Coordinates of C-alpha atoms in Angstrom, one line a residue:
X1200 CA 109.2 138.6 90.3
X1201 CA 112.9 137.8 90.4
X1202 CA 113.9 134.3 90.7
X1203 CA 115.2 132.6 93.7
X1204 CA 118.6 131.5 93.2
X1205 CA 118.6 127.6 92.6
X1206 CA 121.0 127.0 96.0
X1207 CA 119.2 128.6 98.3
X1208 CA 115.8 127.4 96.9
X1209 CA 117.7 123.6 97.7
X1210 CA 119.5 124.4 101.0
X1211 CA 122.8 123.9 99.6
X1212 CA 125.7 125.5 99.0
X1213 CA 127.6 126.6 95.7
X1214 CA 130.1 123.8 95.9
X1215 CA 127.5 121.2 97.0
X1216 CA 128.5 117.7 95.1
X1217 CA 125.6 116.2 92.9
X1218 CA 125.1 113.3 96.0
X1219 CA 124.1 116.2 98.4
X1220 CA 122.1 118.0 95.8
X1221 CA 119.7 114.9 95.2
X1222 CA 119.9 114.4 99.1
X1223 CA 118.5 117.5 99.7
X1224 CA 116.2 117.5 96.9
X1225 CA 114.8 114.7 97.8
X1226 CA 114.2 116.1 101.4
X1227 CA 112.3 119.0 100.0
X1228 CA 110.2 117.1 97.5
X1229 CA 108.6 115.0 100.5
X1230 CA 108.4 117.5 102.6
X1231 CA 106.4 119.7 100.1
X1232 CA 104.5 117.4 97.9
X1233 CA 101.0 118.8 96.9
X1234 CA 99.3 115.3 98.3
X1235 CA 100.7 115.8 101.5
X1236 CA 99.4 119.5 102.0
X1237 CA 96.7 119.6 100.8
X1238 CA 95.2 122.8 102.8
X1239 CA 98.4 125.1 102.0
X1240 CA 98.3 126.1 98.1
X1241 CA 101.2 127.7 98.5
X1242 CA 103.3 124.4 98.4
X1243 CA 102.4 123.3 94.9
X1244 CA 104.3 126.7 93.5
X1245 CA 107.3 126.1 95.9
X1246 CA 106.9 122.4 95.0
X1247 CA 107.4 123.6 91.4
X1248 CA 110.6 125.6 92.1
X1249 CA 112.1 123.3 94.1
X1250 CA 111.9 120.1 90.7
X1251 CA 113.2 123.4 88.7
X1252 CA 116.5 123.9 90.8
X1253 CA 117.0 120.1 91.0
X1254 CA 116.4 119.9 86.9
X1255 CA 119.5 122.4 86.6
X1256 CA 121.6 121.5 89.4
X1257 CA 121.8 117.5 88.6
X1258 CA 123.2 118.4 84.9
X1259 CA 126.6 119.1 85.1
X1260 CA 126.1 121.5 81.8
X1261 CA 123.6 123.3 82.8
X1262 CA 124.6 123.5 86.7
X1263 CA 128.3 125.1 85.1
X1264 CA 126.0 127.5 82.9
X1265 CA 123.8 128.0 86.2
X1266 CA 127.5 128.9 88.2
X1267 CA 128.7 131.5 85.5
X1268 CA 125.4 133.4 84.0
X1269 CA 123.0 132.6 86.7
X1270 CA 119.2 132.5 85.4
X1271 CA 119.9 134.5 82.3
X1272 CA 121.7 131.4 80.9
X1273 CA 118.5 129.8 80.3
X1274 CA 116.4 132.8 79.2
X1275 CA 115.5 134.0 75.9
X1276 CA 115.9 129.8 74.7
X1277 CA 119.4 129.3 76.1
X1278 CA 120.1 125.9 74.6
X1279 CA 122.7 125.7 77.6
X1280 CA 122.7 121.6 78.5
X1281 CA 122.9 118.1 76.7
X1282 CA 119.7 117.7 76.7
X1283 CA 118.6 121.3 75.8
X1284 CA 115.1 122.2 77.2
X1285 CA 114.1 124.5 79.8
X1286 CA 115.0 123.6 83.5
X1287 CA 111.3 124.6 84.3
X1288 CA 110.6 121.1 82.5
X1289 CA 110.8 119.4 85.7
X1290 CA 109.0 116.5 84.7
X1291 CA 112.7 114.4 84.1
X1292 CA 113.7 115.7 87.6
X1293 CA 110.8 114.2 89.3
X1294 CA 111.2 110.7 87.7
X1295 CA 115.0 111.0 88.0
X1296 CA 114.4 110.7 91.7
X1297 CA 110.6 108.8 91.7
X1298 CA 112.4 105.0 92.1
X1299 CA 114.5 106.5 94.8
X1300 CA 111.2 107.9 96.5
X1301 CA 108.7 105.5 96.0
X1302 CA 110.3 102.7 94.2
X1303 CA 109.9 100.1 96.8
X1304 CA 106.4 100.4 97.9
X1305 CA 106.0 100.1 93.6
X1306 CA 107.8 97.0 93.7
X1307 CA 111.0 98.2 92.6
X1308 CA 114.1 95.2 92.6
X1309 CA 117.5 97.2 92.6
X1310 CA 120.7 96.4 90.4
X1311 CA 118.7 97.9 87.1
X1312 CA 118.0 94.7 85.7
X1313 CA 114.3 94.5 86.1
X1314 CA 112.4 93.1 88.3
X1315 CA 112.2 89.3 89.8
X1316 CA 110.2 87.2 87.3
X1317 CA 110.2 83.8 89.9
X1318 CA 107.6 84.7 92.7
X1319 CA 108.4 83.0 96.3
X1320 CA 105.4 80.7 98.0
X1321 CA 103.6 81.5 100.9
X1322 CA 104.5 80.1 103.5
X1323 CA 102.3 78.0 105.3
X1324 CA 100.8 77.6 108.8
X1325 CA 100.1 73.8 111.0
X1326 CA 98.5 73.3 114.2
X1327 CA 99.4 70.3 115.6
X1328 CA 98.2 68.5 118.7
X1329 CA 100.1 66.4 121.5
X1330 CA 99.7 65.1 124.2
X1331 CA 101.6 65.7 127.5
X1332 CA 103.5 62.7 127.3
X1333 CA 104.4 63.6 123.4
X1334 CA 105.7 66.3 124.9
X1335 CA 107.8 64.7 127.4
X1336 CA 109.2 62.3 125.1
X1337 CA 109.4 64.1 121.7
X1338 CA 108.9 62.1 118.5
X1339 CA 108.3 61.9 114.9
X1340 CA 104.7 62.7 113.7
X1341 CA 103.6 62.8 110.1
X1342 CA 101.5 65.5 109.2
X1343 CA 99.3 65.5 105.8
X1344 CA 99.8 69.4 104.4
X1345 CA 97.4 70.8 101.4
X1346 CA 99.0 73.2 99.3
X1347 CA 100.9 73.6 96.1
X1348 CA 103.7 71.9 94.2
X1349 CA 105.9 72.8 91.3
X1350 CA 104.2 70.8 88.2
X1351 CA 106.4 68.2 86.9
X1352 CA 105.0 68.6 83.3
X1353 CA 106.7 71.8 83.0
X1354 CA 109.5 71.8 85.6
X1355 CA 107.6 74.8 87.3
X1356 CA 107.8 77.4 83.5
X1357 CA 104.3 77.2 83.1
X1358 CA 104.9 76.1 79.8
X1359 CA 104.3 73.4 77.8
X1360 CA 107.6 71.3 76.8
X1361 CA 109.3 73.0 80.2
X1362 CA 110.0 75.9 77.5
X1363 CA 111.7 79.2 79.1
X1364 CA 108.5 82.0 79.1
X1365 CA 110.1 85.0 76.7
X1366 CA 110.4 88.4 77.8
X1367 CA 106.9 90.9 77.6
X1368 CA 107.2 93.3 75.1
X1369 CA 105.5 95.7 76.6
X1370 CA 107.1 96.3 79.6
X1371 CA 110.6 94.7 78.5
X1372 CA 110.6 92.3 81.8
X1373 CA 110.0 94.8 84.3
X1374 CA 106.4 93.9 85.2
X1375 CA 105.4 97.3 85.3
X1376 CA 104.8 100.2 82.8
X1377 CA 105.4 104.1 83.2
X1378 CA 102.8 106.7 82.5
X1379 CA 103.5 110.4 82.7
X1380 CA 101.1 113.0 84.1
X1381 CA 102.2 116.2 84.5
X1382 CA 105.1 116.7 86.5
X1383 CA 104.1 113.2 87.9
X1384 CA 105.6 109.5 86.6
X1385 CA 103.1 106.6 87.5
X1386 CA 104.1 103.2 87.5
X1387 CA 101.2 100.2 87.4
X1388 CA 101.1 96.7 86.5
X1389 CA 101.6 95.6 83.2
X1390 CA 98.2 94.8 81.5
X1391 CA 100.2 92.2 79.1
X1392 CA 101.9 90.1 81.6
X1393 CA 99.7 91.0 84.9
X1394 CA 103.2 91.5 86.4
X1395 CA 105.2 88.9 85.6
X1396 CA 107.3 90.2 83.1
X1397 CA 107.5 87.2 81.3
X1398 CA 104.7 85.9 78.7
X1399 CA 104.1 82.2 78.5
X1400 CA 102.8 81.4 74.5
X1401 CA 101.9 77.9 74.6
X1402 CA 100.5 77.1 78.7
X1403 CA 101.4 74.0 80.4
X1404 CA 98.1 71.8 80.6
X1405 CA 98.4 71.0 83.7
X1406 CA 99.1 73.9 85.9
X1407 CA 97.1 76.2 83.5
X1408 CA 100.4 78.5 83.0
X1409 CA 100.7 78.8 86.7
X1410 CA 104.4 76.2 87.0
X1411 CA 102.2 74.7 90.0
X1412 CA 99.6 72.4 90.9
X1413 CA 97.3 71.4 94.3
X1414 CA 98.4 68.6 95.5
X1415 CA 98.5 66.8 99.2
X1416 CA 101.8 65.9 101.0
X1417 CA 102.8 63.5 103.8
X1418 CA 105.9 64.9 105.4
X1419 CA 108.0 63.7 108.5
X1420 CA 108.2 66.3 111.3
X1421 CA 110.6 66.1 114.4
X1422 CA 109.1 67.4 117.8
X1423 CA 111.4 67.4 120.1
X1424 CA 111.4 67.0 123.9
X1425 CA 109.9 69.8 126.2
X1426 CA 107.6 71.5 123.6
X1427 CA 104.9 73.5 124.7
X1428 CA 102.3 75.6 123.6
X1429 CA 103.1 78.6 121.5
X1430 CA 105.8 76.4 120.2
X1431 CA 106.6 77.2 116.9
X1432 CA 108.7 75.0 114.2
X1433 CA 110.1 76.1 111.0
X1434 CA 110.8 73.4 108.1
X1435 CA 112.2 75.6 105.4
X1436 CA 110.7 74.9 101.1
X1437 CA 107.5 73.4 102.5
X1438 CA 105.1 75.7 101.8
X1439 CA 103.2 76.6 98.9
X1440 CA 105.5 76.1 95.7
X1441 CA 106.5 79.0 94.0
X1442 CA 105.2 80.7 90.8
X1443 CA 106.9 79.9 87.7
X1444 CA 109.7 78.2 89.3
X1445 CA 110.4 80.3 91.7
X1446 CA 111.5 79.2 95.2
X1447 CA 109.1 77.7 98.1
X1448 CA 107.6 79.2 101.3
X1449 CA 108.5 77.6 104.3
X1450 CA 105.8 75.9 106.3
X1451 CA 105.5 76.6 110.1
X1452 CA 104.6 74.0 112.7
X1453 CA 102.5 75.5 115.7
X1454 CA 102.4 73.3 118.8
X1455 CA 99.3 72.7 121.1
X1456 CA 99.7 70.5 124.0
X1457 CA 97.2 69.2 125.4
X1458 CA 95.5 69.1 129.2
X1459 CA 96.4 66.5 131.6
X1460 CA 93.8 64.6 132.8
X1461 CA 96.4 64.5 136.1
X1462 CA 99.2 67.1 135.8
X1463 CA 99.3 70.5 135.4
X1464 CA 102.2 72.4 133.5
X1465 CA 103.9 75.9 134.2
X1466 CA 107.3 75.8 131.9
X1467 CA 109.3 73.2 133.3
X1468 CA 107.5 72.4 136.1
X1469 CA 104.2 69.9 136.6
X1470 CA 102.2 69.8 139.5
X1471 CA 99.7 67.3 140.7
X1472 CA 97.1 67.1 143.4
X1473 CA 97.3 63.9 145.2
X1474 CA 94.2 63.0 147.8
X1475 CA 95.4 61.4 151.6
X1476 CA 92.8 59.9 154.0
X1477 CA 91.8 62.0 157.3
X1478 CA 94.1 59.2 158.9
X1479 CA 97.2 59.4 156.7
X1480 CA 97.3 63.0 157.2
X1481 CA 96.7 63.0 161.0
X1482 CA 99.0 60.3 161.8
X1483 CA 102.1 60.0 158.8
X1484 CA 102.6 57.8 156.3
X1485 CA 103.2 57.3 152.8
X1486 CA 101.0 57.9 149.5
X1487 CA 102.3 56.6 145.9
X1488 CA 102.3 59.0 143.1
X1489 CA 102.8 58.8 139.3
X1490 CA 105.1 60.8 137.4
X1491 CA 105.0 62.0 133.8
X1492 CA 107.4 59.3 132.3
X1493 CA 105.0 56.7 133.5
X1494 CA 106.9 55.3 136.8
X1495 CA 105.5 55.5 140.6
X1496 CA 107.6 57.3 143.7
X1497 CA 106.4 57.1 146.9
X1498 CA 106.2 59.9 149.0
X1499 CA 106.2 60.3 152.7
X1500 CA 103.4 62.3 154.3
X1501 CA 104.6 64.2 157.5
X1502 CA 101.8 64.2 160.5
X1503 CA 99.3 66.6 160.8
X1504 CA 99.5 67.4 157.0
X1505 CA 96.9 69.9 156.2
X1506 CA 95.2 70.5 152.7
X1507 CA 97.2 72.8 150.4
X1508 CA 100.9 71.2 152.1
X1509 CA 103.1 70.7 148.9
X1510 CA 106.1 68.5 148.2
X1511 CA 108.6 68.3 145.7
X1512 CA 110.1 66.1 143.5
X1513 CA 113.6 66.9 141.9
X1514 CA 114.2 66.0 138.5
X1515 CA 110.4 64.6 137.7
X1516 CA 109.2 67.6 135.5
X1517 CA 109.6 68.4 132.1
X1518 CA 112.3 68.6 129.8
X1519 CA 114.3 71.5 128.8
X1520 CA 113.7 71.9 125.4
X1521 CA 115.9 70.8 123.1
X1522 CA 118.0 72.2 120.3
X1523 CA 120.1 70.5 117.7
X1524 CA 122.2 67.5 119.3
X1525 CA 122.0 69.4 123.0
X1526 CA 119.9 70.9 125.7
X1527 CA 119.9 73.8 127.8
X1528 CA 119.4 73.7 131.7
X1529 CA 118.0 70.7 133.7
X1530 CA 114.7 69.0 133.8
X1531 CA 111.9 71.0 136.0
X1532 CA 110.4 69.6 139.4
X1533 CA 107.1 68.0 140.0
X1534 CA 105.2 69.6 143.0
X1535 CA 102.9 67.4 144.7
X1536 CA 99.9 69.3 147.0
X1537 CA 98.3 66.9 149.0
X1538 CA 94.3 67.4 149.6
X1539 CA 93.1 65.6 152.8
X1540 CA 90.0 63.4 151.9
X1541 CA 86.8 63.5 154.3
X1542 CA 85.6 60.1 154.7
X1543 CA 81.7 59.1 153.4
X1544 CA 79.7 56.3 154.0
X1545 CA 80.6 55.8 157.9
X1546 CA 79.2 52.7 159.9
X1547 CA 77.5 53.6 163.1
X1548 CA 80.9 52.9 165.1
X1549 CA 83.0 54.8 163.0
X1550 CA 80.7 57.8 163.8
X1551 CA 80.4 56.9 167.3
X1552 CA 84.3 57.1 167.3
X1553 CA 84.5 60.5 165.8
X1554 CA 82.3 61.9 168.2
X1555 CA 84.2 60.2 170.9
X1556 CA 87.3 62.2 169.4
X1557 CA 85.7 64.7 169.0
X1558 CA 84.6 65.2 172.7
X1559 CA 88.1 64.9 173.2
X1560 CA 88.7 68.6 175.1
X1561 CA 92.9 68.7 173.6
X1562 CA 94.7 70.7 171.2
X1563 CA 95.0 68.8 168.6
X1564 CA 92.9 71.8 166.1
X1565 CA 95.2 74.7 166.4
X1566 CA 93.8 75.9 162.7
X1567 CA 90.3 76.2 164.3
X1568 CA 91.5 77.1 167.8
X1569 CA 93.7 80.1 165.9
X1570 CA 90.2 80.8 164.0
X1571 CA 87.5 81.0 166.9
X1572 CA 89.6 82.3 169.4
X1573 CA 90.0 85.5 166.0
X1574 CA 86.1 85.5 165.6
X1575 CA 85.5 85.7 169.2
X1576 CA 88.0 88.8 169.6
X1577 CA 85.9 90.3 166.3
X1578 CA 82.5 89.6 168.2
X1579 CA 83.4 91.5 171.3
X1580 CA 84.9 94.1 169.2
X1581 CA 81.7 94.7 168.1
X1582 CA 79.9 95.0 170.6
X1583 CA 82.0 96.6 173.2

């Protein structure tokens, strides 16, 4: 069977440049990759032709050989190319392109010059309580945070003397080593150096080789005004030390504020139930209430207040929350809902003198006037 000519099997034309022939081989080796159909056998064949075209195209030689005698340039031995060999031998072509495929899901670190040796820290997670009024207020809190620290016996090398670990041999510093199988190239970890690229000959004593150790810190956080819950803060190089002297993790500060025993929170705003007597509520006056910053305001209660009636306070709610040296927007309101109080523990003349009121044929009920006259109207609804 004649063979396909290399362009077309590609998708490209005769004066493609070498950056749109590896584009679009790329794009064909995804697309028909024996793992990824694994029902259609006729892929692995076309898979094959497409790693042949790519082997002669991306060699200037043999593409110019390709351009003037077509296949016969390669037939019969053709020695056309620098590196000779058959362009069948797609093996090369599929590792030419493997990094650019897979290489960063292999842990691949670009610029050619291996990979990282230094390995960052985790970072690290804190819940931290407060109260309402912490929150109000902000302040300084010190947190105790188990981790890890760089060892001060070997400055974080993992070696003893703080000497510089030397380059694996077997893997030249990359961390990884490359196995060819088939037309396949398959990278895994280096057995020498697990991954590190680096050997350390003579461990550290302390950290066991690791350039860190378990140790306990006290640290200093700021919590500002107006945090809530869900608030997160980030203090960057706190968390867990890095391997080998590599850089820190940060350490992330999760806030949890606490229930009020007497105000609620939404945002900005607080709210807080305040009881009145049947009297205060019938007849006016004024109830005290506190506020979150730990003063008093006095508020007036109109006449025939009902349970549920809310009031509201400019000014006495939270804090916006700040940033840096400023703040953004204005401090929330407080709302205060006012829940009339039935009276216990009557004497016989204070009952006497409800049910003297009570007698009392006015409207002074318009709630339960409103509410009977309603049920009535359903009644004879009913039964009509």
């Amino acid at each position: 069977m004649a063979k396909r000519d290399y362009y077309d099997v590609l998708g490209v034309t005769r004066g493609a440049s070498t950056d749109e022939i590896k584009k679009a081989y790329r794009q064909k080796a995804k697309e028909l990759h024996p793992d990824r159909n694994m029902t259609d056998n006729s892929c692995e064949a076309r898979f094959k032709e497409v790693n042949e075209a790519y082997e002669c195209l991306k060699d200037d030689q043999k593409k110019a050989a390709y351009d003037r005698f077509g296949h016969q340039a390669f037939e019969n031995g053709g020695g056309f190319g620098g590196r000779g060999g058959h362009p069948g031998d797609f093996g090369s072509a599929f590792a030419d392109v493997f990094e650019d495929l897979f290489g960063d899901m292999m842990g691949r670190r670009g610029g050619g010059g291996g990979r990282t040796r230094a390995q960052r820290g985790q970072d690290l997670r804190y819940n931290l309580r407060v109260t309402l009024e912490e929150a109000y207020q902000g302040l300084q809190k010190k947190i105790t945070v188990p981790g890890s620290v760089t060892c001060e016996e070997c400055n974080g090398t993992g070696a003893e003397g703080a000497i510089e670990p030397t380059t694996c041999p077997t893997c030249s510093g990359m961390g990884k080593v490359r196995a060819q199988q088939g037309f396949f190239t398959v990278e895994r970890t280096c057995p020498t150096c697990a991954g590190q690229g680096q050997i350390v000959k003579n461990p550290c004593k302390s950290c066991a080789g690791a350039g860190r150790i378990e140790r306990e810190r006290t640290l200093s956080v700021n919590i500002p005004a107006g945090v809530e819950t869900g608030t997160r803060i980030r203090l960057a190089g706190e968390g867990e030390a890095g391997m080998r002297g590599g850089p820190s993790g940060d350490l992330y500060i999760f806030v949890e504020v606490q229930e009020h025993a007497i105000f609620l929170r939404d945002g900005k705003m607080l709210a807080c139930q305040v009881p009145v007597s049947m009297v205060t509520a019938t007849l006016g006056g004024e109830v005290e209430v506190p506020s979150i910053d730990g003063g008093r305001s006095r508020v007036k209660v109109p006449a025939g207040s009902q349970t549920g009636r809310q009031m509201r306070l400019r000014g006495k709610g939270m804090p916006p929350l700040r940033h840096g040296a400023g703040a953004h927007g204005e401090p929330g309101d407080m709302l205060i809902e006012l829940t009339v109080e039935t009276p216990v523990n009557l004497t016989a003349r204070q009952k006497e003198l409800l049910r003297e009121f009570e007698s009392v044929k006015a409207d002074n009920s318009p709630q339960s006037t409103s509410f009977f006259n309603k049920v009535k109207g359903f009644w004879d609804d009913m039964t009509s």
